[in-house]
Short mmCIF file of C-alpha atoms in Angstrom, two decimals:
data_model
loop_
_atom_site.label_atom_id
_atom_site.label_comp_id
_atom_site.label_asym_id
_atom_site.label_seq_id
_atom_site.Cartn_x
_atom_site.Cartn_y
_atom_site.Cartn_z
CA MET A 609 0.00 0.00 0.00
CA TYR A 610 2.80 2.42 0.94
CA GLU A 611 4.70 1.85 -2.30
CA ASN A 612 1.63 2.39 -4.49
CA SER A 613 0.12 5.41 -2.75
CA LEU A 614 1.15 8.96 -3.64
CA PHE A 615 -0.40 10.16 -0.37
CA LEU A 616 1.69 7.75 1.73
CA GLN A 617 4.82 8.50 -0.27
CA ASN A 618 4.51 12.12 0.85
CA ILE A 619 3.32 11.45 4.39
CA ASP A 620 6.56 12.72 5.95
CA LYS A 621 5.94 16.12 4.36
CA LEU A 622 2.39 16.14 5.74
CA ILE A 623 3.62 15.22 9.21
CA PHE A 624 6.18 18.02 9.04
CA VAL A 625 3.56 20.58 8.00
CA SER A 626 1.16 19.41 10.72
CA ILE A 627 3.87 19.77 13.40
CA LEU A 628 4.59 23.33 12.30
CA ALA A 629 0.84 24.02 12.14
CA VAL A 630 0.55 23.12 15.83
CA PHE A 631 3.01 25.89 16.74
CA VAL A 632 1.41 28.47 14.45
CA SER A 633 -2.12 27.65 15.59
CA SER A 634 -1.06 28.06 19.23
CA VAL A 635 -0.90 31.84 18.86
CA VAL A 636 -4.41 32.25 17.45
CA LEU A 637 -6.61 29.21 18.20
CA SER A 638 -8.27 27.91 21.35
CA SER A 639 -7.12 24.74 23.11
CA ASP A 640 -9.53 22.50 21.19
CA GLY A 641 -8.33 23.74 17.80
CA ILE A 642 -4.67 23.25 18.71
CA GLY A 643 -5.38 19.78 20.03
CA PHE A 644 -7.22 18.80 16.87
CA ILE A 645 -4.21 19.71 14.70
CA ALA A 646 -1.92 17.78 17.06
CA LEU A 647 -4.17 14.71 16.70
CA ILE A 648 -3.73 14.96 12.91
CA THR A 649 0.03 14.67 13.50
CA VAL A 650 -0.50 11.61 15.68
CA PHE A 651 -2.87 10.01 13.15
CA LEU A 652 -0.47 10.54 10.23
CA THR A 653 2.39 9.04 12.26
CA LEU A 654 0.35 5.94 13.11
CA LEU A 655 -0.64 5.61 9.45
CA LYS A 656 3.02 5.74 8.43
CA VAL A 657 4.05 3.10 10.99
CA LEU A 658 1.22 0.78 9.95
CA THR A 659 1.86 1.00 6.21
CA LYS A 660 5.61 1.49 5.71
CA ARG A 661 7.72 -1.64 5.87
CA GLY A 662 10.31 -1.64 8.66
CA GLU A 663 8.83 1.33 10.55
CA LYS A 664 8.66 0.92 14.33
CA PHE A 665 8.89 2.94 17.52
CA GLU A 666 12.31 2.74 19.18
CA PRO A 667 12.13 4.26 22.68
CA ASN A 668 15.10 5.64 24.56
CA HIS A 669 15.66 4.12 27.98
CA PHE A 670 14.31 7.24 29.74
CA GLU A 671 11.09 6.91 27.73
CA ILE A 672 10.35 3.70 29.64
CA TRP A 673 9.65 5.98 32.59
CA LEU A 674 7.19 7.88 30.41
CA LEU A 675 5.46 4.64 29.44
CA ALA A 676 5.19 3.76 33.13
CA TYR A 677 3.70 7.19 33.81
CA PHE A 678 1.10 6.69 31.08
CA MET A 679 0.11 3.25 32.37
CA ILE A 680 -0.33 4.60 35.90
CA VAL A 681 -2.47 7.47 34.58
CA LEU A 682 -4.58 4.88 32.76
CA ILE A 683 -5.08 2.91 35.99
CA SER A 684 -5.89 6.16 37.79
CA LEU A 685 -8.56 6.88 35.18
CA ALA A 686 -10.13 3.46 35.73
CA GLY A 687 -10.31 4.06 39.48
CA SER A 688 -11.57 7.64 39.35
CA THR A 689 -14.90 8.41 41.00
CA LEU A 690 -15.47 11.08 38.32
CA PHE A 691 -14.77 8.89 35.30
CA ALA A 692 -16.38 11.12 32.64
CA LEU A 693 -14.46 14.23 33.70
CA SER A 694 -11.25 12.23 34.15
CA PHE A 695 -11.63 10.74 30.68
CA LYS A 696 -11.53 14.22 29.15
CA GLY A 697 -8.30 14.94 30.99
CA PHE A 698 -6.93 11.54 30.00
CA MET A 699 -7.55 12.26 26.32
CA LYS A 700 -5.55 15.47 26.67
CA THR A 701 -2.68 13.42 28.11
CA VAL A 702 -2.98 10.98 25.19
CA THR A 703 -2.79 13.91 22.76
CA TYR A 704 0.30 15.41 24.39
CA LEU A 705 2.21 12.15 24.72
CA GLY A 706 1.09 11.02 21.27
CA PHE A 707 2.41 14.26 19.81
CA TYR A 708 5.73 13.74 21.60
CA ILE A 709 6.06 10.23 20.18
CA ALA A 710 5.10 11.47 16.71
CA VAL A 711 7.75 14.22 16.76
CA VAL A 712 10.42 11.84 18.07
CA HIS A 713 9.57 9.33 15.36
CA TYR A 714 9.62 12.00 12.65
CA LEU A 715 12.95 13.45 13.77
CA LYS A 716 14.50 9.99 13.92
CA ASP A 717 15.06 10.14 10.15
CA ASN A 718 14.71 13.91 9.69
CA ARG A 719 17.04 15.52 12.20
CA ASP A 720 17.94 18.10 9.57
CA LYS A 721 14.45 19.55 10.18
CA ILE A 722 15.21 20.47 13.82
CA PRO A 723 16.24 24.05 12.86
CA TYR A 724 12.88 24.49 11.10
CA LEU A 725 11.01 23.44 14.25
CA LEU A 726 13.08 25.78 16.40
CA GLY A 727 12.66 28.54 13.81
CA THR A 728 8.87 28.23 13.76
CA ILE A 729 8.74 28.31 17.56
CA GLY A 730 11.02 31.35 17.45
CA LEU A 731 8.87 33.20 14.93
CA CYS A 732 5.72 32.52 16.97
CA ALA A 733 7.44 33.74 20.14
CA GLY A 734 8.69 36.78 18.23
CA PHE A 735 5.13 37.54 17.12
CA GLU A 736 3.92 37.24 20.72
CA SER A 737 6.75 39.50 21.93
CA LEU A 738 5.73 42.17 19.42
CA ALA A 739 2.10 41.89 20.50
CA GLY A 740 3.12 42.12 24.15
CA ILE A 741 5.35 45.16 23.63
CA LEU A 742 2.56 46.94 21.72
CA GLN A 743 0.10 46.09 24.50
CA ASN A 744 2.51 47.59 27.02
CA PHE A 745 2.71 50.89 25.11
CA SER A 746 -1.07 51.00 24.76
CA HIS A 747 -1.50 50.25 28.50
CA VAL A 748 -4.03 47.45 28.08
CA GLN A 749 -6.48 47.00 30.91
CA GLU A 750 -6.48 43.89 33.09
CA ILE A 751 -9.13 41.33 32.17
CA SER A 752 -9.10 40.00 35.73
CA THR A 753 -7.26 40.71 38.99
CA TRP A 754 -3.70 39.86 38.00
CA GLN A 755 -1.78 41.66 40.73
CA ASP A 756 -2.27 42.92 44.26
CA VAL A 757 -2.26 46.73 44.00
CA SER A 758 -3.55 47.44 47.50
CA SER A 759 -0.11 48.41 48.82
CA LEU A 760 1.30 49.93 45.60
CA ASN A 761 1.65 53.51 44.46
CA PRO A 762 0.27 54.24 40.93
CA GLU A 763 3.78 54.29 39.40
CA GLN A 764 4.44 50.82 40.86
CA VAL A 765 1.46 49.22 39.10
CA MET A 766 2.61 47.21 36.09
CA THR A 767 0.74 46.95 32.80
CA ARG A 768 0.72 43.15 32.49
CA VAL A 769 0.66 42.06 28.85
CA TYR A 770 -0.95 38.82 27.69
CA GLY A 771 -0.36 38.62 23.91
CA THR A 772 -2.79 36.66 21.75
CA LEU A 773 -2.66 33.27 23.51
CA LYS A 774 -6.06 32.00 24.60
CA PRO A 775 -7.33 32.24 27.27
CA TYR A 776 -5.79 35.68 27.75
CA ASN A 777 -3.50 35.44 30.76
CA PRO A 778 -0.08 37.05 31.39
CA ASN A 779 1.11 33.97 33.29
CA LEU A 780 0.34 31.83 30.25
CA LEU A 781 2.31 34.19 28.00
CA GLY A 782 5.18 34.25 30.48
CA GLY A 783 5.26 30.45 30.61
CA TYR A 784 5.16 30.30 26.82
CA PHE A 785 8.23 32.54 26.61
CA VAL A 786 10.05 30.39 29.18
CA ALA A 787 9.48 27.33 26.99
CA ALA A 788 10.27 29.07 23.69
CA ILE A 789 13.21 31.39 24.41
CA PRO A 790 15.81 28.57 24.66
CA ALA A 791 14.72 27.42 21.19
CA ILE A 792 15.46 30.88 19.78
CA PHE A 793 18.86 31.08 21.45
CA GLY A 794 19.58 27.56 20.21
CA LEU A 795 18.63 28.60 16.68
CA SER A 796 20.93 31.61 16.92
CA GLY A 797 23.78 29.36 18.07
CA TYR A 798 23.11 26.97 15.20
CA PHE A 799 23.28 29.80 12.64
CA LEU A 800 26.54 31.05 14.17
CA TYR A 801 27.97 27.54 13.91
CA GLU A 802 26.88 27.39 10.26
CA LYS A 803 28.44 30.87 9.72
CA LYS A 804 25.07 32.36 8.70
CA ASN A 805 25.49 35.67 10.46
CA ILE A 806 22.37 37.53 9.33
CA PRO A 807 19.92 34.76 10.45
CA ALA A 808 21.93 34.50 13.69
CA VAL A 809 21.48 38.22 14.37
CA ILE A 810 17.75 38.05 13.55
CA SER A 811 17.36 35.09 15.93
CA GLY A 812 19.24 37.00 18.62
CA VAL A 813 16.94 40.01 18.20
CA LEU A 814 13.86 37.75 18.47
CA ALA A 815 15.30 36.17 21.62
CA LEU A 816 15.99 39.53 23.26
CA SER A 817 12.57 40.94 22.33
CA SER A 818 10.99 37.81 23.82
CA VAL A 819 12.97 38.33 27.03
CA VAL A 820 11.74 41.95 27.21
CA ALA A 821 8.13 40.82 26.62
CA LEU A 822 8.54 38.10 29.27
CA PHE A 823 9.33 40.75 31.88
CA LEU A 824 6.37 42.83 30.68
CA THR A 825 4.02 39.93 31.52
CA GLY A 826 4.70 40.51 35.21
CA CYS A 827 4.69 36.73 35.71
CA ARG A 828 7.01 36.21 38.66
CA GLY A 829 7.35 32.48 38.02
CA SER A 830 8.56 33.20 34.50
CA TYR A 831 11.13 35.63 35.93
CA ILE A 832 12.60 32.70 37.84
CA GLY A 833 12.38 30.55 34.71
CA CYS A 834 14.20 33.25 32.73
CA MET A 835 16.99 33.27 35.31
CA VAL A 836 17.30 29.51 34.86
CA ILE A 837 17.53 29.98 31.08
CA PHE A 838 20.41 32.45 31.32
CA CYS A 839 22.22 30.34 33.90
CA GLY A 840 21.91 27.37 31.53
CA LEU A 841 23.11 29.37 28.53
CA PHE A 842 26.17 30.67 30.38
CA ALA A 843 26.94 27.19 31.76
CA VAL A 844 26.88 25.61 28.28
CA SER A 845 28.78 28.46 26.60
CA ALA A 846 31.51 28.16 29.25
CA LYS A 847 32.49 24.85 27.63
CA TYR A 848 33.61 26.72 24.51
CA LEU A 849 34.48 30.21 25.78
CA TRP A 850 36.07 29.80 29.20
CA LYS A 851 39.40 28.35 28.09
CA ASN A 852 40.25 30.65 25.18
CA TYR A 853 37.87 33.60 25.56
CA LYS A 854 37.62 34.02 29.31
CA LYS A 855 37.55 37.84 29.25
CA ILE A 856 34.83 37.95 26.58
CA TYR A 857 32.79 35.37 28.49
CA LEU A 858 33.05 37.28 31.77
CA SER A 859 32.24 40.55 30.00
CA ILE A 860 29.04 39.13 28.48
CA ALA A 861 27.97 37.51 31.77
CA GLY A 862 28.74 40.69 33.70
CA GLY A 863 26.92 42.81 31.14
CA ALA A 864 23.80 40.67 31.36
CA ALA A 865 23.86 40.89 35.16
CA ALA A 866 24.37 44.66 34.99
CA ILE A 867 21.40 45.11 32.63
CA ALA A 868 19.19 43.05 34.94
CA CYS A 869 20.26 45.07 37.99
CA ALA A 870 19.75 48.36 36.13
CA ALA A 871 16.24 47.30 35.11
CA LEU A 872 15.38 46.53 38.74
CA LEU A 873 16.84 49.83 39.94
CA PHE A 874 15.28 52.15 37.39
CA VAL A 875 11.94 50.47 36.48
CA THR A 876 9.78 51.02 39.52
CA SER A 877 6.93 48.71 38.53
CA LEU A 878 9.33 45.85 37.71
CA ARG A 879 11.14 46.28 41.03
CA ALA A 880 7.86 46.21 42.94
CA ARG A 881 6.79 43.09 41.07
CA VAL A 882 10.04 41.23 41.76
CA LEU A 883 10.10 42.23 45.44
CA SER A 884 6.55 40.93 45.85
CA ILE A 885 7.99 37.42 45.38
CA PHE A 886 9.50 37.74 48.85
CA ALA A 887 6.44 39.34 50.46
CA MET A 888 5.12 35.90 51.46
CA ARG A 889 1.65 36.23 53.05
CA GLN A 890 1.70 40.01 52.66
CA ASP A 891 0.97 39.60 48.92
CA SER A 892 -2.54 38.28 48.18
CA SER A 893 -1.35 36.16 45.23
CA ASN A 894 1.31 34.48 47.37
CA SER A 895 -1.17 33.95 50.19
CA PHE A 896 -3.68 32.44 47.76
CA ARG A 897 -1.08 29.94 46.51
CA PHE A 898 -0.09 28.93 50.06
CA ASN A 899 -3.74 28.18 50.82
CA VAL A 900 -4.07 26.14 47.63
CA TYR A 901 -0.87 24.21 48.44
CA GLN A 902 -2.21 23.28 51.88
CA SER A 903 -5.49 22.01 50.46
CA ALA A 904 -3.85 20.20 47.54
CA LEU A 905 -1.37 18.48 49.87
CA GLN A 906 -4.28 17.16 51.89
CA MET A 907 -5.92 15.94 48.66
CA ALA A 908 -2.69 14.17 47.72
CA LYS A 909 -2.45 12.51 51.14
CA ASP A 910 -6.03 11.26 50.98
CA ASN A 911 -5.59 9.93 47.41
CA TRP A 912 -1.89 9.03 47.48
CA LEU A 913 -2.07 5.72 45.59
CA LEU A 914 -3.95 6.49 42.36
CA GLY A 915 -5.01 10.11 42.76
CA ILE A 916 -8.40 11.53 41.83
CA GLY A 917 -8.03 11.13 38.05
CA VAL A 918 -6.25 13.33 35.55
CA GLY A 919 -7.73 16.65 34.41
CA ASN A 920 -8.45 20.10 35.82
CA LYS A 921 -12.24 19.70 35.71
CA ASN A 922 -12.38 16.83 38.18
CA PHE A 923 -9.71 18.64 40.25
CA ARG A 924 -12.15 21.52 40.69
CA GLU A 925 -14.92 19.15 41.68
CA ILE A 926 -12.86 17.42 44.37
CA TYR A 927 -11.03 20.57 45.46
CA GLY A 928 -14.32 22.02 46.64
CA LEU A 929 -14.27 19.50 49.50
CA TYR A 930 -10.87 20.71 50.70
CA MET A 931 -10.61 24.40 49.86
CA LYS A 932 -10.51 27.19 52.38
CA THR A 933 -13.58 29.43 52.10
CA GLY A 934 -13.21 31.96 49.31
CA PHE A 935 -10.13 30.32 47.77
CA ASP A 936 -11.42 28.38 44.77
CA ALA A 937 -8.66 27.17 42.42
CA LEU A 938 -8.33 25.71 38.93
CA SER A 939 -5.29 23.63 39.84
CA ALA A 940 -2.65 22.96 42.49
CA TYR A 941 -0.34 25.73 41.18
CA ASN A 942 2.57 23.29 41.22
CA ILE A 943 3.21 20.76 38.43
CA PHE A 944 4.51 18.04 40.71
CA LEU A 945 1.82 18.48 43.36
CA GLU A 946 -0.79 18.50 40.58
CA THR A 947 0.58 15.21 39.21
CA ALA A 948 0.48 13.60 42.66
CA VAL A 949 -3.09 14.78 43.27
CA GLU A 950 -4.36 13.64 39.87
CA SER A 951 -2.56 10.32 39.42
CA GLY A 952 -0.90 9.40 42.72
CA ILE A 953 2.61 9.10 44.10
CA PHE A 954 3.79 6.45 41.61
CA ALA A 955 2.82 8.60 38.62
CA LEU A 956 4.82 11.44 40.16
CA ILE A 957 7.83 9.14 40.63
CA ALA A 958 7.59 7.95 37.00
CA PHE A 959 7.31 11.50 35.62
CA VAL A 960 10.21 12.77 37.74
CA GLY A 961 12.22 9.68 36.77
CA PHE A 962 11.71 10.51 33.09
CA LEU A 963 12.94 14.06 33.66
CA ILE A 964 15.94 13.10 35.80
CA VAL A 965 17.25 10.40 33.46
CA MET A 966 16.78 12.56 30.36
CA ILE A 967 18.54 15.51 32.02
CA LYS A 968 21.38 13.28 33.24
CA ASP A 969 21.93 11.79 29.77
CA SER A 970 21.83 15.26 28.21
CA VAL A 971 24.31 16.79 30.64
CA LEU A 972 26.75 13.90 30.15
CA TYR A 973 26.48 14.29 26.39
CA ILE A 974 27.03 18.06 26.54
CA LEU A 975 30.13 17.59 28.71
CA LYS A 976 31.70 14.87 26.57
CA SER A 977 30.63 15.47 22.97
CA ASP A 978 32.64 17.35 20.35
CA ASN A 979 29.64 17.58 17.99
CA ILE A 980 28.85 21.28 18.44
CA LYS A 981 25.60 21.22 16.44
CA ASN A 982 24.14 18.39 18.51
CA VAL A 983 25.30 20.04 21.72
CA ILE A 984 23.42 23.21 20.69
CA PHE A 985 20.21 21.31 20.00
CA ILE A 986 20.36 19.24 23.18
CA SER A 987 21.28 22.28 25.27
CA ALA A 988 18.33 24.28 23.91
CA GLY A 989 15.98 21.39 24.61
CA ILE A 990 17.17 20.60 28.11
CA ILE A 991 17.36 24.26 29.21
CA SER A 992 13.77 24.74 28.05
CA ILE A 993 12.63 21.64 29.93
CA ILE A 994 14.37 22.60 33.18
CA ALA A 995 13.15 26.21 32.99
CA VAL A 996 9.54 25.11 32.43
CA MET A 997 9.76 22.71 35.38
CA VAL A 998 11.20 25.42 37.66
CA HIS A 999 8.44 27.82 36.59
CA GLY A 1000 6.02 24.97 37.25
CA LEU A 1001 6.93 24.94 40.93
CA VAL A 1002 4.71 28.00 41.41
CA ASP A 1003 2.23 27.76 38.53
CA THR A 1004 0.39 25.23 36.38
CA VAL A 1005 0.09 27.02 33.05
CA PHE A 1006 2.32 24.10 31.96
CA PHE A 1007 -0.88 22.14 31.33
CA ARG A 1008 -2.02 24.61 28.65
CA PRO A 1009 -1.46 23.28 25.09
CA GLN A 1010 0.57 26.32 23.96
CA ILE A 1011 3.26 25.39 26.49
CA GLN A 1012 2.77 21.62 26.43
CA PHE A 1013 3.44 21.24 22.72
CA VAL A 1014 6.60 23.38 22.84
CA PHE A 1015 7.76 21.44 25.93
CA TRP A 1016 7.23 18.02 24.33
CA THR A 1017 8.83 19.19 21.08
CA MET A 1018 11.95 20.26 22.96
CA ALA A 1019 11.94 16.90 24.73
CA ALA A 1020 11.61 15.20 21.33
CA VAL A 1021 14.59 17.19 20.01
CA VAL A 1022 16.67 15.92 22.95
CA SER A 1023 15.46 12.33 22.55
CA SER A 1024 15.96 12.13 18.78
CA THR A 1025 19.42 13.74 18.94
CA LEU A 1026 20.60 11.40 21.70
CA LYS A 1027 19.08 8.46 19.83
CA GLY A 1028 20.95 9.42 16.66
CA GLU A 1029 24.27 9.36 18.54
CA THR A 1030 23.71 5.81 19.79
CA ARG A 1031 22.86 4.36 16.39
#
């Protein structure tokens, strides 16, 4: 069938277009529309595997942890008291993990397309940064209560931008930038390696504009994620610059630190926003999260084995039994706590095991490999993953498709690149 079908002969091109369409649709469509396009990618990949002779899935050893996570989530679904709501959440998990597998399988034989994936993510982030910067200059009004202004002077109140991502939320836009910015820096590094200076400069400009827009979101969790990104970038670049270009390296690192300090000193609203991180219970947003953490921890203790079932809708149903009066919540505001609540302690162990083993393999490869191009790709992927997870300690916008699909694509870039080295 594969050899006699023009459609199947060109299925790789269709898969490639559908992957890019997921990124592009993320900036304009709702969650359902993005998920539908992602399911097309999954369907085309399954069709290719079923019809092309010799095609099969070849998992990395850290992906065994992901398989274990999926099986535990499946068992959690079967035991959920809110099966219908949990099933909706389970299908979202199937879509995300299916997309990850599809991208890994595609890149297995098409690693030359990695720059195109990173480039599309970069262009989408660049578009969002432009939208955010324009919103800042136009002083867009808050759609909901996004910051505690009760103790702030008017000049300390930040205009929090939210871009075009749906639903409109500055924390979602901030999380999106955290996931996407490493891809842009990675693309810039790739162009420098290939001695394509103009594309490298354009990528660098997109990365810097995205960093500026990230700070304009006022998302404090993404500020921490951005710090992780720059720490990761300087750590990786030290491998190549420290020995022969120590002064240049220290100058760049010192310059970046000086710019950050200057921004905090001279931009009143940004300084107030950053200092509110340390206000603890004095800031209403912090206090709200502490209350949610207490309730979610109790939920996790009472449902430690299999959780309550995956999905934010059944979380809201069960959370009502635990919440403090007046503190309704959509999620646990912590990725790892959310995973434990929804699917139990063993699902959390499996998910963390997947992350730890993948990060360990990536770091060892970065330290030992002389293949600069692969080091750039793996570094971009792993920095994005770590930054998203750190941001996820204080927020759960991770579960939005705009961030999920970038996250799993970066994980697929890491997996396919490592897999290519072991062949």
